[in-house]
Short mmCIF file of C-alpha atoms in Angstrom, two decimals:
data_model
loop_
_atom_site.label_atom_id
_atom_site.label_comp_id
_atom_site.label_asym_id
_atom_site.label_seq_id
_atom_site.Cartn_x
_atom_site.Cartn_y
_atom_site.Cartn_z
CA MET U 1 -160.85 -5.09 -111.29
CA VAL U 2 -159.32 -3.65 -114.31
CA SER U 3 -160.68 -0.20 -113.60
CA CYS U 4 -159.26 -0.28 -110.10
CA SER U 5 -155.91 -1.29 -111.54
CA LEU U 6 -156.07 1.47 -114.08
CA ARG U 7 -157.04 4.07 -111.39
CA SER U 8 -154.09 2.94 -109.06
CA SER U 9 -151.72 3.09 -112.04
CA LEU U 10 -152.94 6.57 -112.97
CA LEU U 11 -152.62 7.79 -109.41
CA LEU U 12 -149.17 6.35 -109.08
CA LEU U 13 -148.22 8.06 -112.44
CA LEU U 14 -149.48 11.37 -111.38
CA SER U 15 -147.78 11.19 -107.96
CA THR U 16 -144.57 10.11 -109.60
CA SER U 17 -144.73 12.97 -112.13
CA ALA U 18 -145.42 15.48 -109.45
CA PHE U 19 -142.61 14.11 -107.35
CA ALA U 20 -140.22 14.31 -110.26
CA ALA U 21 -141.35 17.87 -111.11
CA ASP U 22 -140.01 19.15 -107.74
CA LYS U 23 -136.77 21.03 -107.95
CA PRO U 24 -133.74 19.76 -105.98
CA CYS U 25 -134.15 20.30 -102.18
CA THR U 26 -137.83 21.31 -102.59
CA LEU U 27 -141.05 19.46 -101.83
CA HIS U 28 -144.83 19.88 -102.41
CA ASP U 29 -146.76 18.39 -99.57
CA GLY U 30 -150.45 19.21 -100.29
CA ASP U 31 -150.87 22.94 -100.28
CA LYS U 32 -147.48 23.43 -98.42
CA TYR U 33 -144.28 24.15 -100.18
CA TYR U 34 -140.77 23.54 -98.75
CA ASP U 35 -137.43 24.74 -99.98
CA LEU U 36 -134.11 23.92 -98.34
CA SER U 37 -131.93 25.20 -101.06
CA ALA U 38 -131.04 28.28 -98.96
CA LEU U 39 -129.06 25.85 -96.61
CA LYS U 40 -126.56 25.19 -99.36
CA ALA U 41 -123.36 26.74 -98.08
CA SER U 42 -119.99 27.65 -99.48
CA LYS U 43 -118.45 26.64 -96.25
CA ASP U 44 -119.34 23.30 -94.47
CA TYR U 45 -121.33 23.35 -91.26
CA GLN U 46 -119.22 21.75 -88.53
CA PHE U 47 -119.45 20.75 -84.98
CA GLN U 48 -117.70 18.55 -82.41
CA THR U 49 -118.92 15.16 -81.36
CA ASP U 50 -118.79 13.99 -77.75
CA GLY U 51 -115.60 12.01 -78.53
CA GLY U 52 -113.83 15.15 -79.94
CA HIS U 53 -114.19 14.25 -83.57
CA THR U 54 -115.10 16.99 -86.10
CA PHE U 55 -118.23 16.63 -88.09
CA TYR U 56 -118.54 18.31 -91.50
CA LEU U 57 -121.83 18.56 -93.24
CA ASN U 58 -123.50 20.33 -96.15
CA VAL U 59 -126.94 20.33 -97.65
CA CYS U 60 -128.06 19.97 -101.40
CA ARG U 61 -124.38 19.79 -102.35
CA GLY U 62 -121.15 18.07 -101.50
CA VAL U 63 -118.82 18.99 -98.71
CA THR U 64 -116.21 21.62 -99.51
CA THR U 65 -113.72 20.07 -97.13
CA ASP U 66 -111.29 17.83 -98.86
CA PRO U 67 -112.00 14.28 -97.88
CA TRP U 68 -109.20 11.95 -96.88
CA ASN U 69 -109.23 8.15 -97.15
CA THR U 70 -112.94 7.76 -97.19
CA GLY U 71 -113.00 4.60 -99.20
CA VAL U 72 -115.58 6.27 -101.55
CA ASP U 73 -114.91 6.53 -105.16
CA GLU U 74 -115.35 10.01 -106.66
CA LYS U 75 -117.33 8.44 -109.59
CA GLU U 76 -119.99 7.25 -107.14
CA GLY U 77 -121.04 10.84 -106.31
CA ASN U 78 -120.39 13.78 -103.91
CA ILE U 79 -119.97 13.21 -100.18
CA ALA U 80 -122.75 14.88 -98.24
CA GLY U 81 -121.02 14.80 -94.82
CA LEU U 82 -118.04 13.23 -93.10
CA VAL U 83 -116.53 12.60 -89.61
CA ARG U 84 -112.78 13.27 -89.37
CA ARG U 85 -111.29 10.24 -87.53
CA ASP U 86 -107.74 9.37 -86.70
CA HIS U 87 -107.13 6.90 -89.48
CA GLY U 88 -109.24 8.61 -92.18
CA ASP U 89 -112.54 10.42 -92.82
CA PHE U 90 -115.78 8.45 -92.62
CA ALA U 91 -118.41 9.51 -95.22
CA ILE U 92 -121.91 9.41 -93.75
CA GLY U 93 -123.53 9.28 -97.28
CA LEU U 94 -123.66 10.75 -100.67
CA VAL U 95 -125.56 13.86 -101.64
CA ASN U 96 -129.36 13.44 -101.89
CA THR U 97 -131.67 16.35 -102.90
CA THR U 98 -134.98 14.50 -102.46
CA LEU U 99 -136.96 15.56 -99.41
CA GLU U 100 -139.55 13.58 -97.59
CA ALA U 101 -142.35 14.81 -95.41
CA LYS U 102 -142.43 12.84 -92.13
CA GLU U 103 -144.36 13.67 -88.93
CA GLY U 104 -144.89 17.20 -89.81
CA GLY U 105 -141.28 17.87 -90.70
CA LEU U 106 -138.82 17.25 -93.44
CA MET U 107 -136.38 14.35 -93.64
CA LEU U 108 -133.32 13.83 -95.81
CA ARG U 109 -131.73 10.37 -96.12
CA GLN U 110 -128.21 9.91 -97.30
CA SER U 111 -126.49 6.48 -97.95
CA ASN U 112 -123.64 4.77 -99.78
CA GLY U 113 -121.01 6.31 -97.65
CA SER U 114 -117.70 4.79 -96.39
CA PRO U 115 -117.58 1.08 -95.62
CA CYS U 116 -118.38 0.43 -91.97
CA THR U 117 -115.52 -0.64 -89.92
CA GLY U 118 -115.65 -3.68 -87.59
CA LEU U 119 -118.81 -5.01 -89.49
CA ASP U 120 -118.62 -7.96 -91.83
CA SER U 121 -122.08 -7.39 -93.43
CA GLY U 122 -120.88 -4.98 -95.98
CA LEU U 123 -122.76 -1.92 -94.63
CA ARG U 124 -121.80 1.48 -95.72
CA GLY U 125 -122.18 4.82 -93.95
CA SER U 126 -125.60 6.44 -93.87
CA SER U 127 -127.38 9.27 -92.17
CA THR U 128 -130.81 10.71 -91.64
CA ILE U 129 -131.37 14.48 -91.13
CA ARG U 130 -134.64 15.61 -89.57
CA PHE U 131 -135.44 19.22 -90.29
CA ILE U 132 -137.66 20.98 -87.76
CA CYS U 133 -139.53 24.20 -88.48
CA ASP U 134 -138.44 26.81 -85.91
CA THR U 135 -139.31 30.39 -86.60
CA SER U 136 -137.18 31.56 -83.62
CA VAL U 137 -134.06 30.41 -85.50
CA TYR U 138 -133.86 33.08 -88.12
CA ALA U 139 -130.45 32.12 -89.37
CA ALA U 140 -129.55 28.84 -90.99
CA GLY U 141 -129.15 27.08 -87.62
CA LYS U 142 -126.93 24.21 -86.87
CA PRO U 143 -127.26 20.38 -87.01
CA VAL U 144 -127.10 18.39 -83.75
CA LEU U 145 -126.23 14.75 -83.54
CA LEU U 146 -128.87 12.76 -81.81
CA VAL U 147 -127.96 9.10 -82.20
CA GLN U 148 -125.07 7.09 -83.77
CA TRP U 149 -124.88 3.41 -84.23
CA PRO U 150 -122.76 1.71 -82.98
CA SER U 151 -122.20 4.03 -79.98
CA ASP U 152 -118.42 3.68 -80.49
CA GLU U 153 -117.38 6.70 -82.52
CA ASP U 154 -114.58 4.83 -84.22
CA LYS U 155 -117.05 2.19 -85.42
CA ALA U 156 -120.17 4.26 -85.78
CA CYS U 157 -121.78 3.56 -89.14
CA SER U 158 -125.29 5.22 -88.99
CA TYR U 159 -126.12 8.72 -87.73
CA GLU U 160 -129.31 10.52 -87.01
CA LEU U 161 -129.30 14.35 -86.84
CA GLU U 162 -131.79 17.10 -86.07
CA TRP U 163 -131.61 20.50 -87.62
CA ARG U 164 -133.88 23.29 -86.40
CA THR U 165 -134.17 26.29 -88.74
CA HIS U 166 -136.89 28.61 -90.15
CA TYR U 167 -136.03 27.39 -93.67
CA ALA U 168 -137.83 24.17 -92.79
CA CYS U 169 -141.09 26.04 -92.49
CA PRO U 170 -143.54 25.94 -95.34
CA THR U 171 -143.47 28.86 -97.68
CA GLY U 172 -145.16 30.12 -100.73
CA GLU U 173 -143.62 28.90 -103.98
CA GLY U 174 -141.79 31.63 -105.72
CA GLY U 175 -141.34 32.21 -109.40
CA LEU U 176 -141.52 34.79 -112.16
CA PHE U 177 -145.35 34.36 -112.60
CA GLY U 178 -146.04 34.64 -108.81
CA GLY U 179 -143.70 37.61 -108.47
CA LEU U 180 -145.45 39.31 -111.35
CA ILE U 181 -148.80 38.87 -109.88
CA VAL U 182 -147.71 40.21 -106.56
CA PHE U 183 -146.16 43.28 -108.31
CA CYS U 184 -149.33 43.97 -110.27
CA MET U 185 -151.46 43.65 -107.09
CA VAL U 186 -149.29 46.07 -105.13
CA THR U 187 -149.13 48.53 -108.00
CA ALA U 188 -152.91 48.49 -108.51
CA THR U 189 -153.43 48.97 -104.74
CA ILE U 190 -151.05 51.98 -104.70
CA LEU U 191 -152.71 53.53 -107.69
CA LEU U 192 -156.19 53.08 -106.15
CA MET U 193 -155.21 54.60 -102.92
CA ALA U 194 -153.54 57.56 -104.77
CA PHE U 195 -156.70 58.04 -106.88
CA VAL U 196 -159.01 58.07 -103.85
CA VAL U 197 -156.86 60.67 -101.97
CA ILE U 198 -156.31 62.93 -104.98
CA SER U 199 -159.84 62.81 -106.10
CA THR U 200 -161.13 63.65 -102.58
CA LEU U 201 -158.75 66.60 -102.26
CA TYR U 202 -159.70 67.83 -105.76
CA ASN U 203 -163.36 67.72 -105.08
CA ARG U 204 -162.95 69.36 -101.71
CA PHE U 205 -160.59 72.28 -102.45
CA VAL U 206 -160.96 72.74 -106.16
CA LEU U 207 -164.67 72.07 -106.88
CA ARG U 208 -165.67 73.23 -103.33
CA LEU U 209 -167.83 70.13 -102.81
CA SER U 210 -168.83 68.93 -99.30
CA GLY U 211 -170.31 65.89 -97.76
CA TYR U 212 -170.70 62.75 -99.90
CA ASP U 213 -170.13 64.89 -102.96
CA GLN U 214 -166.53 65.13 -102.31
CA MET U 215 -166.12 61.40 -102.38
CA PRO U 216 -164.28 60.07 -105.52
CA LYS U 217 -166.49 58.98 -108.41
CA PHE U 218 -165.44 55.96 -110.31
CA THR U 219 -166.49 57.11 -113.73
CA PHE U 220 -164.46 57.40 -116.89
CA SER U 221 -164.94 61.16 -117.09
CA HIS U 222 -163.88 61.70 -113.52
CA VAL U 223 -160.84 59.49 -113.84
CA HIS U 224 -159.96 61.26 -117.02
CA GLU U 225 -160.38 64.65 -115.34
CA ILE U 226 -158.17 63.59 -112.33
CA TRP U 227 -155.58 62.27 -114.81
CA ASP U 228 -155.49 65.69 -116.59
CA VAL U 229 -155.14 67.51 -113.24
CA CYS U 230 -152.28 65.32 -112.14
CA SER U 231 -150.61 65.54 -115.61
CA ASP U 232 -150.82 69.41 -115.53
CA PHE U 233 -149.40 69.40 -112.03
CA LEU U 234 -146.43 67.21 -112.83
CA HIS U 235 -145.74 69.33 -115.92
CA SER U 236 -145.82 72.51 -113.77
CA VAL U 237 -143.45 71.07 -111.28
CA LEU U 238 -141.12 69.85 -114.07
CA ASP U 239 -141.06 73.25 -115.74
CA LEU U 240 -140.34 74.91 -112.30
CA LEU U 241 -137.44 72.59 -111.73
CA ILE U 242 -135.97 73.18 -115.24
CA ALA U 243 -136.28 76.93 -114.81
CA GLN U 244 -134.54 76.81 -111.47
CA SER U 245 -131.75 74.65 -112.82
CA ARG U 246 -131.23 77.14 -115.69
CA SER U 247 -131.11 80.06 -113.28
CA TRP U 248 -128.68 78.26 -111.05
CA ARG U 249 -126.38 77.42 -114.04
CA SER U 250 -126.55 81.00 -115.24
CA ARG U 251 -125.63 82.39 -111.83
CA GLY U 252 -122.89 79.86 -110.91
CA TYR U 253 -121.46 78.75 -114.17
CA GLY U 254 -122.43 81.36 -116.90
CA ASN U 255 -119.35 83.53 -116.32
CA VAL U 256 -116.91 80.67 -115.69
CA ASN U 257 -113.71 80.72 -117.78
CA SER U 258 -113.76 77.42 -119.56
CA THR U 259 -110.01 77.67 -120.36
CA SER U 260 -109.09 78.06 -116.63
CA HIS U 261 -108.59 75.24 -114.16
CA HIS U 262 -109.87 77.30 -111.28
CA TRP U 263 -113.45 78.27 -110.26
CA THR U 264 -112.97 81.87 -111.26
CA SER U 265 -115.11 84.03 -113.46
CA ARG U 266 -113.88 86.17 -116.39
CA GLU U 267 -114.44 89.36 -114.51
CA GLU U 268 -112.34 88.24 -111.53
CA GLU U 269 -109.51 87.14 -113.78
CA GLU U 270 -109.56 90.51 -115.67
CA ALA U 271 -109.47 92.35 -112.30
CA MET U 272 -106.56 90.29 -111.22
CA ILE U 273 -104.74 90.94 -114.30
CA VAL U 274 -105.29 94.72 -114.08
CA SER U 275 -104.34 94.79 -110.45
CA ASP U 276 -101.08 92.80 -110.97
CA PRO U 277 -98.90 93.69 -107.87
CA LEU U 278 -95.58 93.93 -109.89
CA GLU U 279 -97.07 96.39 -112.36
CA MET U 280 -98.53 98.47 -109.53
CA GLU U 281 -95.21 98.57 -107.73
CA ALA U 282 -93.34 99.64 -110.79
CA GLU U 283 -95.87 102.38 -111.48
CA SER U 284 -95.62 103.69 -107.92
CA VAL U 285 -91.79 103.72 -108.14
CA HIS U 286 -91.94 105.64 -111.39
CA ASP U 287 -94.52 108.07 -109.99
CA ALA U 288 -92.28 108.72 -106.97
CA THR U 289 -89.15 109.34 -108.99
CA GLY U 290 -90.94 111.67 -111.34
CA GLY U 291 -92.44 113.58 -108.55
CA VAL U 292 -89.13 114.33 -106.94
CA SER U 293 -87.51 115.56 -110.17
CA GLN U 294 -90.49 117.77 -111.02
CA GLY U 295 -90.70 119.13 -107.47
CA ALA U 296 -86.93 119.89 -106.94
CA HIS U 297 -85.84 123.52 -107.05
CA PRO U 298 -82.62 124.60 -108.76
CA HIS U 299 -79.68 125.56 -106.62
CA ASP U 300 -79.81 129.32 -105.80
CA GLY U 301 -76.14 129.63 -104.72
CA SER U 302 -76.97 130.58 -101.14
CA GLY U 303 -75.31 127.45 -99.76
CA PRO U 304 -72.35 125.43 -100.53
CA PRO U 305 -72.49 123.24 -103.57
CA SER U 306 -73.03 119.56 -103.16
CA GLU U 307 -69.97 117.31 -102.73
CA GLU U 308 -71.08 115.05 -105.39
CA GLY U 309 -72.53 117.43 -107.85
CA GLY U 310 -72.27 120.94 -108.98
CA ASP U 311 -74.80 123.48 -109.77
CA ASN U 312 -75.84 121.82 -112.89
CA GLY U 313 -75.99 118.45 -111.30
CA THR U 314 -72.85 117.03 -112.86
CA VAL U 315 -70.53 114.82 -110.70
CA ARG U 316 -67.04 116.20 -109.89
CA LEU U 317 -64.14 113.87 -109.91
#
């Protein structure tokens, strides 16, 4: 009898510790893991009831809509959802992050909402959200009101909703350790495939092997040989890229004038300075004037003298 009691106590303790170890809005159900934290939204989910009232709801956090005259003290907790009525908002419960596995789905119960109107039993608003796994709904989905009690919307106190979303489907539990394992497995697979391909090509085209001899050998010497080949190839490619980069720099930027703000080489700037159009025009005018004076013949007296100048080129008044 004592042993049975101890066993039951131990099982209860283990189940309680495992239940408490779950993060908010997550659940371990056997080998299945559920996480609804992705449904936590910065803007409330809202829809219209049949009576025309607006329903505001959030998951794993309080509503972002400012509540009005709910009858719920802020010290009691955050409001998980509310119905906007004519004479005030009705809170359908406080935030609850503990999930339950029910009938192959997830269930979230919320209670201690606004005092129920028209009922003298001291009941407060409550709600039950049943999350259904639906892979066809890739987005967050939307809650749908199924039942309210009483049926009169102005006196309704208890609500039952259904929410279809792919977030309600079981997934693998994430984490740093799990992500590290996946990364190592993917990296090892890629390296193995690369080794098989490179080793086969090396045996076929470099060593001129054929048949089964060209298949990769998983020996230390062969792995070391393939590593040396890959290392030499990478160094050759790197040296080629560096040489091309230096050649491109010497061609494109080696003769660039660092003091100029324009993309002009020193040779081009010197050519522009030498071929200054103002200096060229002045030189051409000077050459033209000098040519006339040197090419002019003195007056031989056969014709009348010029009106402005005499034989000696002086101006007569």
